[in-house]
Structure formats: structure tokens, C-alpha cells
mmCIF file of C-alpha atoms in Angstrom:
data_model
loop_
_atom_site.group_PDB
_atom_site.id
_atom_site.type_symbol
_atom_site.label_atom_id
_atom_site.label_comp_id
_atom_site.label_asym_id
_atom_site.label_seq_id
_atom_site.Cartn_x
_atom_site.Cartn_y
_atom_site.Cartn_z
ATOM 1 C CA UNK A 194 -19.624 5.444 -27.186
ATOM 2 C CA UNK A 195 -21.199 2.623 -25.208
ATOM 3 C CA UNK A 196 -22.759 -0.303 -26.966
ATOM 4 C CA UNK A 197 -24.836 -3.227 -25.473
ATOM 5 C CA UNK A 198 -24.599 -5.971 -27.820
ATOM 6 C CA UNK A 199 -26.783 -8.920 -27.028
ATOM 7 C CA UNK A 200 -27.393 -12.257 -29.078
ATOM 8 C CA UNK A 201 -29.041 -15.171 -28.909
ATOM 9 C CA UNK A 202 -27.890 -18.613 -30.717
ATOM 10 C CA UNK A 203 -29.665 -21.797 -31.275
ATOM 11 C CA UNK A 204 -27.906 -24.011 -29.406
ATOM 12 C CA UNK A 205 -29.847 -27.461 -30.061
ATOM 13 C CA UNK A 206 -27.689 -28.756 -32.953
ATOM 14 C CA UNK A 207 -23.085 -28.504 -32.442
ATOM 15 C CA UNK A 208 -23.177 -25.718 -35.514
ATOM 16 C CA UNK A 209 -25.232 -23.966 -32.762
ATOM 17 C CA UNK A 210 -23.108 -24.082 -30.223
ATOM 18 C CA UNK A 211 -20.193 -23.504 -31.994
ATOM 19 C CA UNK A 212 -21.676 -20.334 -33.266
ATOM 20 C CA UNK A 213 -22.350 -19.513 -29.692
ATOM 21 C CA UNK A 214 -19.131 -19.948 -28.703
ATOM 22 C CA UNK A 215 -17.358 -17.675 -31.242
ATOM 23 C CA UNK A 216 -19.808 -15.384 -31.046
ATOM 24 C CA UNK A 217 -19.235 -15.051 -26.958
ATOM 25 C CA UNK A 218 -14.973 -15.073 -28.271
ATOM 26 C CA UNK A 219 -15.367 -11.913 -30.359
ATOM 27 C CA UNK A 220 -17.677 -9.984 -28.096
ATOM 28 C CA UNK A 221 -15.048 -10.513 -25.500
ATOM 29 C CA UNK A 222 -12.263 -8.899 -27.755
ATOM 30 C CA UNK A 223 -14.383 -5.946 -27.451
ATOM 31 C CA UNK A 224 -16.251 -5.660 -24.468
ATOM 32 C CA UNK A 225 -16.843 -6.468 -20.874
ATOM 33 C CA UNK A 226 -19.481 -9.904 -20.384
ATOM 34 C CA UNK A 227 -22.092 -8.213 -18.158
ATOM 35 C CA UNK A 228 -24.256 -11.259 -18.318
ATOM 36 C CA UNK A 229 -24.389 -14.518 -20.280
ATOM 37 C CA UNK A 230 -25.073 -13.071 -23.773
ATOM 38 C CA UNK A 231 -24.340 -9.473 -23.163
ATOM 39 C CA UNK A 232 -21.707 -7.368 -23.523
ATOM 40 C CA UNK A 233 -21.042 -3.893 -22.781
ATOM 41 C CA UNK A 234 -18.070 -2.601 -25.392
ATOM 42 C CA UNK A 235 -17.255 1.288 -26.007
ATOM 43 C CA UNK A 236 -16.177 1.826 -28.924
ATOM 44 C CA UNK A 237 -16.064 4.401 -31.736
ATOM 45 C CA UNK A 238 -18.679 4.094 -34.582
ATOM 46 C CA UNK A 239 -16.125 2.556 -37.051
ATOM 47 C CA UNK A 240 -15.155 -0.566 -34.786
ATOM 48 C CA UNK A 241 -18.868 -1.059 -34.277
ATOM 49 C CA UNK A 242 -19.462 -1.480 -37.851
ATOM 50 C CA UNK A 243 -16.912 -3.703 -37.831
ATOM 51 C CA UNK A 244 -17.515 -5.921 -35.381
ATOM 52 C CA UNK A 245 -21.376 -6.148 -36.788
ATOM 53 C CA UNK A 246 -19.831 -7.547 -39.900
ATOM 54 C CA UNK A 247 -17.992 -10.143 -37.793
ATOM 55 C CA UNK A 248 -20.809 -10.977 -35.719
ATOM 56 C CA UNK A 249 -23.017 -11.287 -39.134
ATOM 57 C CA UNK A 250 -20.551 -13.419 -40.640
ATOM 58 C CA UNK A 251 -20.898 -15.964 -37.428
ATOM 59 C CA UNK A 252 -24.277 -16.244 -36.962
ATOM 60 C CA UNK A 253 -27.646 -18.293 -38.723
ATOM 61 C CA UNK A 254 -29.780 -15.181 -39.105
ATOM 62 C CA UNK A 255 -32.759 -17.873 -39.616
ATOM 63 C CA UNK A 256 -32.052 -19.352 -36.209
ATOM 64 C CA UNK A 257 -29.870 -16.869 -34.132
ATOM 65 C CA UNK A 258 -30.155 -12.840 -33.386
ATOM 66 C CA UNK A 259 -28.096 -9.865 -32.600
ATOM 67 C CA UNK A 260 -29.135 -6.398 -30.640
ATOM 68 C CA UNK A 261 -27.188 -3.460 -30.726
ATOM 69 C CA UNK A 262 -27.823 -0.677 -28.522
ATOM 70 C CA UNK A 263 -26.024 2.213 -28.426
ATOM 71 C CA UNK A 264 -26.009 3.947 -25.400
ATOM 72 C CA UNK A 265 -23.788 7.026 -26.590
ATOM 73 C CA UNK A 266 -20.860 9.239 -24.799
ATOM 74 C CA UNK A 267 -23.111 9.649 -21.728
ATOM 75 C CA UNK A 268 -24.202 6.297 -20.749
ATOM 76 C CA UNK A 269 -23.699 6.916 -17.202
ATOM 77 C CA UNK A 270 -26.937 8.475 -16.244
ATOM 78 C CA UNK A 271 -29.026 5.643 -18.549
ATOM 79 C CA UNK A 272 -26.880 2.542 -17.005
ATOM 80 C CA UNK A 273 -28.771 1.363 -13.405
ATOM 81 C CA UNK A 274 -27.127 -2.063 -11.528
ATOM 82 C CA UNK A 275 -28.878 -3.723 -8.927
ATOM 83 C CA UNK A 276 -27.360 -6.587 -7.422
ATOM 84 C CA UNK A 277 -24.213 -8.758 -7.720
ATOM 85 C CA UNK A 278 -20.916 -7.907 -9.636
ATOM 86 C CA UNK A 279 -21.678 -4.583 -10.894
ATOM 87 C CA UNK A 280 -18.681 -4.103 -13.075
ATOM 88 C CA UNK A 281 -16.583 -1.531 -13.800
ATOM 89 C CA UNK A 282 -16.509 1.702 -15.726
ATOM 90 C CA UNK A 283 -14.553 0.431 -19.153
ATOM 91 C CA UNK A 284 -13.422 3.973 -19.496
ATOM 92 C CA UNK A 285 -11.347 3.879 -15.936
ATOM 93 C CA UNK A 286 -7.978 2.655 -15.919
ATOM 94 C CA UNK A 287 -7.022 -1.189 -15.503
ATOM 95 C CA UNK A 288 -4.238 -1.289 -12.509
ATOM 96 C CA UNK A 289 -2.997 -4.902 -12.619
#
């Protein structure tokens, strides 16, 4: 399934941005960046459970937040791009 997960961290003290920047390093483990703080990942139900944990773990919930959205199997028809680098379909296979 397709998951948007999008966060926003405090950034105005160092804690903050080094919450930022491991939360960005984890999301990328899982997930394409499809704009500063959001990442497209597909993954099955378990892996998104555990990355939630992880992400929980990182954050300040009293200063920072997370958004999950899952998108489901057919995520295709609810997905529109306009404009530059539109990505590509994290189901297709990577030729290097």
C-alpha cells in the first residue's frame, strides 16, 4: 500500500534540527522524498507500524508532528502531479 508520511519539526533550537534530520534519514530508508517533508513509501501494514514507532521515538510530540496517509493498493487514480520532477512509480523496476 501507498503511504504519504509528512512531518513537521521545530527547528529553532539544534535538538530541533537534529530531530529533523533523522527524521528526513529514516523516511528515506523507506520511501521516495516527494517534497521537503514528504515522503511517499509503499509498504505493507506491518512495516508501517513500524516505522511509526521509529518516527515516534524521534520526534517532540509537544513541538513536532507526523501525518500518515494511506493511500491503499490503488493509489494511482487518487495521486495527481503538476509540475516539476514528478517521480516515479515505486512499484516499477529500478534499472541502474
Amino acid at each position: 500500500m501507498l503511504v504519504l508520511i509528512t512531518y513537521d519539526v521545530n527547528t529553532e533550537t539544534p535538538e530541533g534540527k537534529k530531530r529533523l534530520r533523522k527524521v528526513a534519514k529514516e523516511c528515506v530508508n523507506y520511501g521516495q522524498r516527494v517534497q521537503n517533508s514528504v515522503f511517499e513509501c509503499n509498504m505493507d501494514a506491518a512495516t508501517c507500524r513500524k516505522v511509526k514507532n521509529i518516527l515516534e521515538k524521534i520526534i517532540d510530540k509537544d513541538k513536532d508532528s507526523l501525518r500518515f496517509y494511506n493511500l491503499g493498493n490503488n493509489y494511482k487514480s487518487k495521486v495527481e502531479h503538476i509540475g516539476t520532477n514528478p517521480g516515479f512509480d515505486v512499484n516499477d523496476p529500478l534499472i541502474i
